[in-house]
Coordinates of C-alpha atoms in Angstrom, one line a residue:
X920 CA 138.4 -65.1 -188.3
X921 CA 136.6 -61.9 -189.3
X922 CA 135.8 -60.6 -185.7
X923 CA 138.0 -57.9 -184.2
X924 CA 139.3 -57.5 -180.7
X925 CA 137.2 -54.9 -178.8
X926 CA 136.5 -53.7 -175.3
X927 CA 133.6 -56.1 -174.6
X928 CA 135.3 -59.2 -176.0
X929 CA 137.0 -60.5 -172.9
X930 CA 138.7 -63.9 -172.9
X931 CA 135.6 -65.6 -171.7
X932 CA 133.3 -64.0 -174.3
X933 CA 135.9 -64.8 -177.0
X934 CA 135.9 -68.5 -175.8
X935 CA 132.1 -68.6 -176.0
X936 CA 132.0 -67.1 -179.5
X937 CA 134.8 -69.3 -180.7
X938 CA 132.8 -72.3 -179.6
X939 CA 129.7 -71.0 -181.5
X940 CA 131.7 -70.4 -184.7
X941 CA 133.1 -74.0 -184.7
X942 CA 129.7 -75.0 -185.9
X943 CA 128.3 -71.8 -187.5
X944 CA 129.4 -69.5 -190.3
X945 CA 129.0 -65.7 -190.7
X946 CA 128.3 -63.1 -188.0
X947 CA 125.3 -64.1 -185.8
X948 CA 124.9 -60.5 -184.7
X949 CA 124.6 -59.4 -188.3
X950 CA 122.2 -62.3 -189.2
X951 CA 119.9 -61.7 -186.2
X952 CA 120.1 -57.9 -186.0
X953 CA 121.9 -56.5 -189.0
X954 CA 124.5 -55.0 -186.7
X955 CA 128.2 -54.8 -187.7
X956 CA 131.5 -54.6 -185.8
X957 CA 132.6 -51.9 -188.2
X958 CA 130.9 -49.2 -186.1
X959 CA 131.7 -48.3 -182.5
X960 CA 128.2 -47.7 -181.0
X961 CA 127.8 -45.3 -178.1
X962 CA 125.6 -47.9 -176.4
X963 CA 123.9 -51.2 -177.1
X964 CA 120.2 -51.0 -176.0
X965 CA 118.8 -54.4 -175.1
X966 CA 115.0 -54.3 -175.1
X967 CA 112.9 -57.5 -174.7
X968 CA 109.7 -57.0 -176.7
X969 CA 110.3 -53.3 -177.2
X970 CA 111.1 -51.8 -180.6
X971 CA 112.4 -48.2 -180.7
X972 CA 109.0 -47.1 -182.2
X973 CA 107.3 -48.0 -178.9
X974 CA 109.6 -45.8 -176.8
X975 CA 110.9 -43.0 -179.1
X976 CA 108.0 -40.8 -180.0
X977 CA 109.5 -37.5 -181.3
X978 CA 111.2 -36.7 -184.6
X979 CA 114.6 -35.9 -183.0
X980 CA 115.4 -39.6 -183.3
X981 CA 116.3 -41.2 -186.6
X982 CA 115.5 -45.0 -186.4
X983 CA 116.8 -47.3 -189.1
X984 CA 115.6 -50.9 -189.1
X985 CA 118.7 -53.0 -190.0
X986 CA 117.5 -56.6 -190.0
X987 CA 116.0 -59.4 -188.0
X988 CA 114.6 -62.9 -187.8
X989 CA 111.4 -64.5 -186.3
X990 CA 112.1 -63.4 -182.7
X991 CA 114.7 -60.6 -183.1
X992 CA 115.1 -57.2 -184.7
X993 CA 118.0 -54.8 -184.9
X994 CA 118.0 -51.0 -185.3
X995 CA 120.3 -48.1 -185.5
X996 CA 119.1 -45.2 -183.5
X997 CA 120.7 -41.8 -184.1
X998 CA 120.2 -38.5 -182.2
X999 CA 122.5 -35.6 -182.6
X1000 CA 126.0 -37.2 -182.4
X1001 CA 124.8 -40.5 -180.8
X1002 CA 124.8 -43.8 -182.5
X1003 CA 122.9 -46.5 -180.6
X1004 CA 122.6 -50.1 -181.5
X1005 CA 119.1 -51.4 -180.4
X1006 CA 118.2 -55.0 -180.2
X1007 CA 114.6 -56.2 -179.7
X1008 CA 114.5 -59.8 -178.4
X1009 CA 112.0 -62.3 -177.2
X1010 CA 111.4 -62.2 -173.4
X1011 CA 113.0 -64.5 -170.9
X1012 CA 116.5 -65.3 -169.5
X1013 CA 117.2 -67.9 -172.1
X1014 CA 116.6 -65.4 -174.9
X1015 CA 118.8 -62.8 -173.1
X1016 CA 121.5 -65.4 -172.9
X1017 CA 121.6 -66.2 -176.6
X1018 CA 120.9 -62.7 -178.1
X1019 CA 123.2 -60.7 -175.9
X1020 CA 126.1 -63.1 -176.0
X1021 CA 126.2 -63.0 -179.8
X1022 CA 126.5 -59.2 -179.5
X1023 CA 129.9 -59.8 -177.9
X1024 CA 131.4 -59.5 -181.4
X1025 CA 130.1 -55.9 -181.7
X1026 CA 131.8 -52.8 -180.4
X1027 CA 129.9 -50.5 -178.0
X1028 CA 130.8 -48.3 -175.0
X1029 CA 127.7 -48.8 -172.7
X1030 CA 125.2 -51.5 -172.2
X1031 CA 121.6 -50.5 -171.3
X1032 CA 118.7 -52.9 -170.6
X1033 CA 115.2 -51.4 -170.8
X1034 CA 111.9 -53.1 -169.9
X1035 CA 108.8 -53.3 -167.7
X1036 CA 108.8 -54.7 -164.2
X1037 CA 106.1 -55.8 -161.8
X1038 CA 106.1 -54.6 -158.2
X1039 CA 105.7 -56.9 -155.2
X1040 CA 105.4 -54.2 -152.6
X1041 CA 102.9 -51.4 -152.0
X1042 CA 105.4 -48.6 -152.0
X1043 CA 106.1 -48.8 -155.7
X1044 CA 103.9 -46.8 -158.1
X1045 CA 103.1 -47.4 -161.7
X1046 CA 105.6 -45.4 -163.8
X1047 CA 108.4 -45.6 -161.2
X1048 CA 111.8 -46.1 -162.9
X1049 CA 113.9 -48.6 -161.0
X1050 CA 117.2 -50.3 -161.3
X1051 CA 118.2 -53.6 -159.6
X1052 CA 120.3 -53.4 -156.4
X1053 CA 120.6 -57.2 -157.1
X1054 CA 118.7 -59.8 -159.1
X1055 CA 117.7 -63.3 -157.8
X1056 CA 118.1 -65.8 -160.6
X1057 CA 114.9 -67.8 -160.4
X1058 CA 115.8 -69.1 -163.9
X1059 CA 118.1 -71.8 -165.3
X1060 CA 119.7 -69.5 -167.9
X1061 CA 122.6 -68.3 -165.7
X1062 CA 123.7 -71.9 -165.2
X1063 CA 124.9 -72.1 -168.8
X1064 CA 127.5 -69.3 -168.2
X1065 CA 129.3 -71.5 -165.7
X1066 CA 132.2 -73.8 -166.6
X1067 CA 130.0 -76.8 -165.8
X1068 CA 126.3 -77.2 -165.8
X1069 CA 126.7 -79.2 -162.5
X1070 CA 127.8 -75.9 -160.8
X1071 CA 124.2 -74.7 -160.8
X1072 CA 123.4 -72.4 -157.9
X1073 CA 119.7 -72.1 -157.4
X1074 CA 118.4 -68.6 -156.8
X1075 CA 121.8 -67.0 -156.7
X1076 CA 122.0 -63.2 -156.3
X1077 CA 123.6 -61.4 -159.2
X1078 CA 124.9 -57.8 -158.5
X1079 CA 125.5 -55.0 -160.9
X1080 CA 128.7 -52.8 -160.9
X1081 CA 127.9 -50.6 -157.9
X1082 CA 130.1 -47.8 -159.0
X1083 CA 128.4 -47.5 -162.4
X1084 CA 124.9 -47.7 -160.9
X1085 CA 125.7 -45.1 -158.3
X1086 CA 127.1 -42.8 -161.1
X1087 CA 124.0 -43.2 -163.2
X1088 CA 121.6 -42.7 -160.3
X1089 CA 123.4 -39.5 -159.2
X1090 CA 123.5 -38.2 -162.8
X1091 CA 119.7 -38.8 -163.1
X1092 CA 119.0 -37.1 -159.8
X1093 CA 121.1 -34.0 -160.9
X1094 CA 119.0 -34.0 -164.1
X1095 CA 115.7 -34.0 -162.2
X1096 CA 114.9 -37.7 -162.6
X1097 CA 114.6 -40.4 -159.8
X1098 CA 115.8 -43.9 -160.4
X1099 CA 114.9 -46.2 -157.5
X1100 CA 117.2 -49.0 -156.5
X1101 CA 115.3 -52.2 -155.7
X1102 CA 115.9 -55.9 -155.5
X1103 CA 114.4 -58.1 -158.3
X1104 CA 113.3 -61.7 -158.6
X1105 CA 113.8 -63.1 -162.1
X1106 CA 111.1 -65.6 -163.2
X1107 CA 110.9 -68.0 -166.1
X1108 CA 107.2 -67.7 -166.4
X1109 CA 104.8 -64.7 -166.2
X1110 CA 101.7 -67.1 -166.1
X1111 CA 103.1 -69.3 -163.3
X1112 CA 104.6 -66.5 -161.2
X1113 CA 101.0 -65.8 -159.9
X1114 CA 100.7 -69.4 -158.6
X1115 CA 104.0 -69.0 -156.8
X1116 CA 103.6 -65.4 -155.6
X1117 CA 103.8 -66.1 -151.9
X1118 CA 106.9 -68.2 -152.3
X1119 CA 108.5 -65.6 -154.5
X1120 CA 107.7 -62.8 -152.0
X1121 CA 109.4 -64.9 -149.3
X1122 CA 112.7 -64.1 -151.1
X1123 CA 112.2 -60.6 -149.9
X1124 CA 112.6 -58.9 -153.3
X1125 CA 110.8 -55.7 -154.3
X1126 CA 110.2 -56.4 -158.0
X1127 CA 109.7 -59.2 -160.5
X1128 CA 110.7 -59.6 -164.1
X1129 CA 112.5 -62.1 -166.3
X1130 CA 116.0 -61.1 -167.6
X1131 CA 118.1 -58.9 -165.4
X1132 CA 120.0 -61.7 -163.6
X1133 CA 121.2 -63.0 -166.9
X1134 CA 121.8 -59.5 -168.3
X1135 CA 124.1 -58.5 -165.4
X1136 CA 125.9 -61.9 -165.5
X1137 CA 126.8 -61.4 -169.2
X1138 CA 127.7 -57.7 -168.6
X1139 CA 130.2 -58.9 -166.0
X1140 CA 131.7 -61.3 -168.6
X1141 CA 131.9 -58.5 -171.1
X1142 CA 133.4 -56.1 -168.6
X1143 CA 131.3 -53.3 -170.0
X1144 CA 129.5 -50.5 -168.0
X1145 CA 125.9 -51.8 -167.8
X1146 CA 122.6 -50.7 -166.2
X1147 CA 119.0 -51.9 -166.3
X1148 CA 116.2 -49.4 -166.4
X1149 CA 112.9 -50.9 -165.4
X1150 CA 109.5 -49.1 -165.6
X1151 CA 106.9 -50.4 -163.0
X1152 CA 104.0 -51.6 -165.1
X1153 CA 101.9 -53.4 -162.5
X1154 CA 101.7 -54.1 -158.8
X1155 CA 100.3 -57.4 -157.3
X1156 CA 100.5 -55.9 -153.8
X1157 CA 98.1 -53.1 -154.6
X1158 CA 96.0 -54.9 -157.2
X1159 CA 97.1 -52.8 -160.3
X1160 CA 97.1 -55.3 -163.1
X1161 CA 99.5 -55.8 -166.0
X1162 CA 96.5 -56.1 -168.4
X1163 CA 93.5 -53.8 -167.8
X1164 CA 95.0 -50.7 -166.3
X1165 CA 92.9 -47.5 -166.0
X1166 CA 93.4 -44.6 -168.4
X1167 CA 95.1 -42.4 -165.7
X1168 CA 97.5 -45.2 -164.7
X1169 CA 98.3 -46.0 -168.3
X1170 CA 99.1 -42.3 -169.0
X1171 CA 101.6 -42.3 -166.1
X1172 CA 103.2 -45.5 -167.3
X1173 CA 103.5 -44.1 -170.9
X1174 CA 105.1 -40.9 -169.7
X1175 CA 107.8 -42.8 -167.8
X1176 CA 108.3 -45.2 -170.8
X1177 CA 108.1 -42.7 -173.7
X1178 CA 109.4 -39.4 -172.1
X1179 CA 111.7 -40.1 -169.2
X1180 CA 113.2 -43.4 -170.4
X1181 CA 114.5 -42.0 -173.7
X1182 CA 116.0 -39.0 -171.9
X1183 CA 117.9 -41.3 -169.5
X1184 CA 119.1 -43.5 -172.3
X1185 CA 120.7 -40.5 -174.1
X1186 CA 122.2 -39.1 -171.0
X1187 CA 123.7 -42.5 -170.0
X1188 CA 125.0 -43.1 -173.5
X1189 CA 126.9 -39.7 -173.3
X1190 CA 128.5 -40.4 -169.9

């Protein structure tokens, strides 16, 4: 077998990958993203729907598109001495499950999820950068990480590594950036979440998005330092929409996404 033992390939991840390669040939990370296990990346950036070109706007970043398929793209992002693997995936917990697990055959030192998040409470403003205190799995994807599908736990709470999150939040604060810790509900459907908003709010969570419960469950299996950085894009409690924001609100969102987020990615990757 061509794959090498590395820090993120725990026994459970190796078992998952071995089961994949009973029925498939070649490197799925290379096929889907053009990424190789010959490089040790400072971080793997996981970005549903976001290519580096959307986030990284200045010339200090060198972005090389490596490969991709219908719903996935891989990039190498270089800045100064940093080498970052960047994977753009389709949205949703099921896509996070497939695309992040095949990256278990790669070598990287940090795992960073970036994406947009909707607010469920009035105290969150557009452009706030948040990280989950825990994520409620309102999805089926996490079930497939269990030994048996019959072990399904509906709406389980998935927690990040507290020590790493606290370290990142402290580092950001010392650098002049605020990362708000908040609870997240993970949904399988953007369209249908609006029909179930009252029920979703009854879980008591602050924010809503699609992938972080699965992201953190996989990060735990990989035993790799991981954090999700979420930029508030809309707020159903205050009536700020996901589509149709005013120019001023859009500018605030873009500053968080294109100025602050890249700075945090680089600082976390160097930790």
